[in-house]
Structures are given as structure tokens and as C-alpha cells.
Short mmCIF file of C-alpha atoms and ligand atoms in Angstrom, two decimals:
data_model
loop_
_atom_site.label_atom_id
_atom_site.label_comp_id
_atom_site.label_asym_id
_atom_site.label_seq_id
_atom_site.Cartn_x
_atom_site.Cartn_y
_atom_site.Cartn_z
CA UNK A 1 -9.75 -6.08 -14.50
CA UNK A 2 -9.87 -9.32 -15.52
CA UNK A 3 -11.09 -12.58 -13.39
CA UNK A 4 -11.19 -15.76 -13.92
CA UNK A 5 -14.18 -18.06 -13.12
CA UNK A 6 -13.48 -21.92 -12.94
CA UNK A 7 -17.00 -24.12 -12.37
CA UNK A 8 -18.34 -26.81 -14.10
CA UNK A 9 -22.22 -26.22 -13.45
CA UNK A 10 -23.15 -24.66 -17.27
CA UNK A 11 -25.79 -22.70 -15.49
CA UNK A 12 -23.70 -21.16 -12.46
CA UNK A 13 -21.21 -20.62 -15.02
CA UNK A 14 -22.90 -18.45 -17.39
CA UNK A 15 -24.55 -16.79 -14.20
CA UNK A 16 -21.32 -15.97 -12.72
CA UNK A 17 -19.85 -14.36 -16.03
CA UNK A 18 -22.72 -12.49 -16.88
CA UNK A 19 -23.39 -11.15 -13.38
CA UNK A 20 -19.32 -10.05 -13.12
CA UNK A 21 -19.37 -8.67 -16.40
CA UNK A 22 -22.29 -6.37 -15.28
CA UNK A 23 -19.90 -5.34 -12.41
CA UNK A 24 -17.31 -4.01 -14.69
CA UNK A 25 -14.86 -7.00 -14.91
CA UNK A 26 -13.56 -9.07 -18.21
CA UNK A 27 -14.32 -12.74 -17.00
CA UNK A 28 -13.13 -15.63 -18.69
CA UNK A 29 -14.73 -18.81 -17.57
CA UNK A 30 -13.38 -22.54 -17.40
CA UNK A 31 -15.43 -26.01 -16.79
CA UNK A 32 -12.66 -27.69 -15.66
CA UNK A 33 -9.46 -27.57 -13.64
CA UNK A 34 -7.23 -28.79 -17.05
CA UNK A 35 -9.13 -25.45 -19.01
CA UNK A 36 -8.31 -23.13 -16.00
CA UNK A 37 -4.76 -24.25 -16.09
CA UNK A 38 -4.48 -23.60 -19.63
CA UNK A 39 -5.63 -20.29 -19.03
CA UNK A 40 -3.88 -19.00 -16.64
CA UNK A 41 -0.71 -19.87 -18.42
CA UNK A 42 -1.84 -16.77 -20.53
CA UNK A 43 -3.58 -14.11 -18.57
CA UNK A 44 -2.83 -12.45 -15.50
CA UNK A 45 -5.98 -12.65 -13.35
CA UNK A 46 -6.89 -9.75 -10.87
CA UNK A 47 -8.86 -12.19 -8.72
CA UNK A 48 -10.14 -16.09 -9.40
CA UNK A 49 -13.69 -17.48 -8.42
CA UNK A 50 -13.00 -21.29 -7.74
CA UNK A 51 -15.51 -24.11 -7.22
CA UNK A 52 -14.39 -27.11 -5.32
CA UNK A 53 -16.39 -30.04 -7.11
CA UNK A 54 -14.84 -30.20 -10.74
CA UNK A 55 -15.01 -33.08 -12.71
CA UNK A 56 -11.42 -33.46 -13.70
CA UNK A 57 -9.93 -32.55 -10.23
CA UNK A 58 -10.76 -31.48 -6.71
CA UNK A 59 -10.49 -27.86 -5.91
CA UNK A 60 -7.95 -27.84 -3.71
CA UNK A 61 -5.76 -29.66 -5.87
CA UNK A 62 -6.52 -26.95 -8.31
CA UNK A 63 -5.34 -24.09 -5.73
CA UNK A 64 -2.17 -25.53 -4.96
CA UNK A 65 -1.38 -26.37 -8.47
CA UNK A 66 -2.18 -22.80 -9.58
CA UNK A 67 -0.13 -21.53 -6.45
CA UNK A 68 2.97 -23.77 -7.69
CA UNK A 69 2.58 -22.46 -11.26
CA UNK A 70 3.18 -19.12 -10.07
CA UNK A 71 -0.47 -17.81 -9.79
CA UNK A 72 -0.41 -14.77 -7.11
CA UNK A 73 -4.11 -13.53 -7.73
CA UNK A 74 -6.67 -13.70 -4.57
CA UNK A 75 -8.63 -16.86 -4.89
CA UNK A 76 -12.23 -16.97 -3.56
CA UNK A 77 -13.98 -20.35 -2.94
CA UNK A 78 -17.31 -20.49 -4.20
CA UNK A 79 -18.75 -23.98 -3.14
CA UNK A 80 -21.98 -26.00 -1.94
CA UNK A 81 -19.46 -27.58 0.63
CA UNK A 82 -20.60 -25.82 3.81
CA UNK A 83 -18.75 -27.73 6.65
CA UNK A 84 -16.39 -25.92 8.86
CA UNK A 85 -13.55 -28.22 7.71
CA UNK A 86 -14.01 -27.64 4.11
CA UNK A 87 -14.07 -23.99 5.01
CA UNK A 88 -10.87 -24.45 7.06
CA UNK A 89 -8.82 -26.38 4.44
CA UNK A 90 -9.83 -23.77 1.76
CA UNK A 91 -8.40 -20.78 3.87
CA UNK A 92 -5.28 -22.99 4.87
CA UNK A 93 -4.39 -24.33 1.49
CA UNK A 94 -4.07 -20.75 -0.15
CA UNK A 95 -7.44 -19.72 -0.83
CA UNK A 96 -8.43 -15.97 0.46
CA UNK A 97 -11.78 -15.93 0.66
CA UNK A 98 -14.77 -18.97 1.18
CA UNK A 99 -18.71 -18.47 0.08
CA UNK A 100 -21.18 -21.16 0.07
CA UNK A 101 -23.35 -21.61 -2.16
CA UNK A 102 -26.16 -20.02 -2.74
CA UNK A 103 -24.78 -16.93 -3.10
CA UNK A 104 -25.54 -13.12 -3.73
CA UNK A 105 -23.86 -11.84 -6.51
CA UNK A 106 -23.74 -8.24 -4.68
CA UNK A 107 -21.83 -9.92 -1.71
CA UNK A 108 -19.42 -11.90 -4.01
CA UNK A 109 -18.55 -8.75 -6.07
CA UNK A 110 -18.00 -6.91 -2.75
CA UNK A 111 -15.63 -9.57 -1.57
CA UNK A 112 -13.54 -9.74 -4.67
CA UNK A 113 -13.33 -6.21 -4.47
CA UNK A 114 -11.47 -6.16 -1.13
CA UNK A 115 -9.45 -9.33 -2.07
CA UNK A 116 -8.27 -6.89 -5.27
CA UNK A 117 -7.62 -3.73 -3.20
CA UNK A 118 -5.96 -5.85 -0.60
CA UNK A 119 -3.65 -7.59 -3.34
CA UNK A 120 -3.20 -4.26 -4.83
CA UNK A 121 -1.73 -1.56 -2.07
CA UNK A 122 -1.71 1.84 -3.04
CA UNK A 123 2.28 2.89 -3.92
CA UNK A 124 3.54 5.09 -0.89
CA UNK A 125 5.05 7.87 -1.88
CA UNK A 126 8.74 7.75 -1.48
CA UNK A 127 9.29 11.65 -1.91
CA UNK A 128 8.15 14.91 0.06
CA UNK A 129 8.29 18.32 -1.99
CA UNK A 130 7.90 21.80 -0.62
CA UNK A 131 8.62 24.69 -2.83
CA UNK A 132 11.95 23.90 -4.29
CA UNK A 133 12.78 21.63 -1.61
CA UNK A 134 12.67 18.04 -2.51
CA UNK A 135 13.43 14.83 -0.43
CA UNK A 136 13.71 11.45 -1.00
CA UNK A 137 12.84 9.22 1.82
CA UNK A 138 14.41 5.70 0.34
CA UNK A 139 17.83 7.23 -0.41
CA UNK A 140 17.43 9.88 2.60
CA UNK A 141 18.77 12.53 0.32
CA UNK A 142 17.63 16.20 0.03
CA UNK A 143 18.07 18.86 -2.86
CA UNK A 144 16.81 22.34 -3.30
CA UNK A 145 16.30 23.16 -6.90
CA UNK A 146 19.42 21.06 -8.69
CA UNK A 147 21.57 21.98 -5.26
CA UNK A 148 22.05 18.63 -3.52
CA UNK A 149 21.97 19.22 0.05
CA UNK A 150 24.68 17.74 2.28
CA UNK A 151 23.01 16.52 5.54
CA UNK A 152 23.59 14.49 8.51
CA UNK A 153 21.33 11.78 9.57
CA UNK A 154 19.71 13.96 12.29
CA UNK A 155 19.70 17.08 9.97
CA UNK A 156 17.74 15.12 7.54
CA UNK A 157 15.29 13.60 10.11
CA UNK A 158 14.43 17.08 11.47
CA UNK A 159 14.13 18.76 7.50
CA UNK A 160 11.96 15.55 6.98
CA UNK A 161 9.59 16.18 9.80
CA UNK A 162 9.38 20.13 8.86
CA UNK A 163 8.67 18.91 5.38
CA UNK A 164 5.80 16.64 6.87
CA UNK A 165 4.45 19.53 8.83
CA UNK A 166 5.04 22.31 6.17
CA UNK A 167 3.17 25.49 6.58
CA UNK A 168 2.44 24.44 10.38
CA UNK A 169 4.25 25.98 13.35
CA UNK A 170 6.27 23.19 15.25
CA UNK A 171 7.47 23.62 18.81
CA UNK A 172 11.07 22.41 20.53
CA UNK A 173 9.16 20.10 22.24
CA UNK A 174 7.28 18.51 19.31
CA UNK A 175 10.48 18.06 17.49
CA UNK A 176 12.45 16.53 20.74
CA UNK A 177 9.54 14.21 20.69
CA UNK A 178 8.90 13.35 17.09
CA UNK A 179 12.56 13.62 15.76
CA UNK A 180 14.83 12.92 19.01
CA UNK A 181 12.07 10.34 20.62
CA UNK A 182 13.07 12.41 23.81
CA UNK A 183 11.26 14.07 26.27
CA UNK A 184 11.59 17.78 25.97
CA UNK A 185 14.24 19.27 28.41
CA UNK A 186 13.62 22.51 29.66
CA UNK A 187 16.69 24.38 29.55
CA UNK A 188 18.19 22.72 26.69
CA UNK A 189 19.24 24.73 23.08
CA UNK A 190 20.11 21.33 21.17
CA UNK A 191 16.90 21.88 18.79
CA UNK A 192 18.39 25.40 18.10
CA UNK A 193 21.84 24.30 17.39
CA UNK A 194 20.25 21.49 15.16
CA UNK A 195 17.78 24.25 13.03
CA UNK A 196 20.59 26.60 12.93
CA UNK A 197 22.73 23.91 11.24
CA UNK A 198 20.20 22.85 8.91
CA UNK A 199 19.00 26.11 8.20
CA UNK A 200 22.77 26.94 6.99
CA UNK A 201 22.61 24.57 4.50
CA UNK A 202 18.61 24.67 3.45
CA UNK A 203 18.60 28.40 2.66
CA UNK A 204 21.91 29.72 1.22
CA UNK A 205 22.80 33.49 0.48
CA UNK A 206 20.82 34.85 -2.18
CA UNK A 207 18.12 32.25 -1.47
CA UNK A 208 14.24 32.71 -0.08
CA UNK A 209 14.69 31.66 3.70
CA UNK A 210 12.52 28.67 4.09
CA UNK A 211 12.94 27.80 7.58
CA UNK A 212 11.34 30.68 9.68
CA UNK A 213 11.81 30.94 13.48
CA UNK A 214 8.98 32.27 15.64
CA UNK A 215 10.54 33.57 18.84
CA UNK A 216 9.59 31.51 21.76
CA UNK A 217 7.03 29.29 19.82
CA UNK A 218 9.36 27.18 17.30
CA UNK A 219 9.62 26.73 13.84
CA UNK A 220 7.95 26.74 10.55
CA UNK A 221 9.00 25.51 7.07
CA UNK A 222 7.15 27.74 4.58
CA UNK A 223 5.00 26.42 1.93
CA UNK A 224 4.50 29.37 -0.19
CA1 CA B 1 -19.17 -28.07 -9.29
#
């Protein structure tokens, strides 16, 4: 992962570059706003560490212009300016974090890790798979093997719930509450009716039955 350090003080710049390299990053260093702006044209950065007191321009302006250039990398301001006004301004103008000098490298590295993680959330799975059953949560489509299942919206929700709980027994009242968002009514067979219809679509003749009834208890979708 590549970081950009914007810092005019050569001793601090060198120290930052070395310590962040030791923390496992590839580091580009810029000594001025102009250098930084040239670098972001050529590279994508996972995060940017930015000093406020730069020789050619104020760090706040640099931040604004990087954002205007479409830079979306999180920016951590690292500055000797300690006033509340500066901190608030930094965070309000597009900074994602603010640290004051002197600083501890371990803390800087930890904050950078957090910023990078927040900026790259893990991809959420949009598919569920249980044996040869496959459901696509975005398209709301389900297949068993190569066979597409024609499900109503409610049947799809019911199948999704069974898949999420595959291998576990789900009771009628759990289904009522979680799929229908209703309190279970004691003498209704609405769940059984829907399960019956769903099963007739999921388990065709000649296929191994996947939806099992446990009499008096509930249902279980087989996962092995
Ligand atoms: Ca400076």
C-alpha cells in the first residue's frame, strides 16, 4: 500500500518516510504543495499524511485542492498547530484525522491503519450457497443446480432465512417474527402453507429433499 507524506521539514520527512516504510508501506514524500499535487496526478494513495505549514501554500488549501482534484484517500493532518480552532478547521475541511507534533510513530501508524480500513470496507457477500442451492441477494434470484426457482417475494425471503440458518432448526414462531415481522399467532398454519409451496419448488421429484420438517418443532434446511 502506498502513502503520500507532505512535509517540508526534511528531518521529519525523512523520519516519517523511514518509519512508515518499516511499518510496511511504500512511501512517496513531497516537500511542497506543488510536489504533492504533481504526485497525486500519477499515483493513487491509500492515505495521505499532511503538514499544515508548507512553504508554498497553506495545508488547508492543499487539502481542499486535492479533494477538488478527486483525491479520495483519507488525509491525516500532522501539525505543530495545537489549537482547537485548527483541529476543528482541519477536520471540517476534509481532513479525516488530526495529530499534533511531537508525535509517536506507533500512534500515527495505528491511526493510518484505521483510516485505511474505514476507507476500504470488506465487500459484503451478496450470494448465499447451501449444497446445490444458490441465492443471489441483490437480484433476488435462486437456483438449485442449473434450475432457476420461480419464487414469490415471500418465498424468496423464507428461503433466504432458511439458508442463513442452514443446518439449524427454525421454529414457526422464528419464521413468523423474522420473515413476516409478525408475532406468531398460535393457531395459524400460514408458515406451513408457505413452506409447503416453497418445498414443491425447491425439492422436485428425483432430487434430494433439502427442506425437512421436524414434526411439532419446525423446519431445517439441510446443509450436508
Ligand atoms: Ca512545516
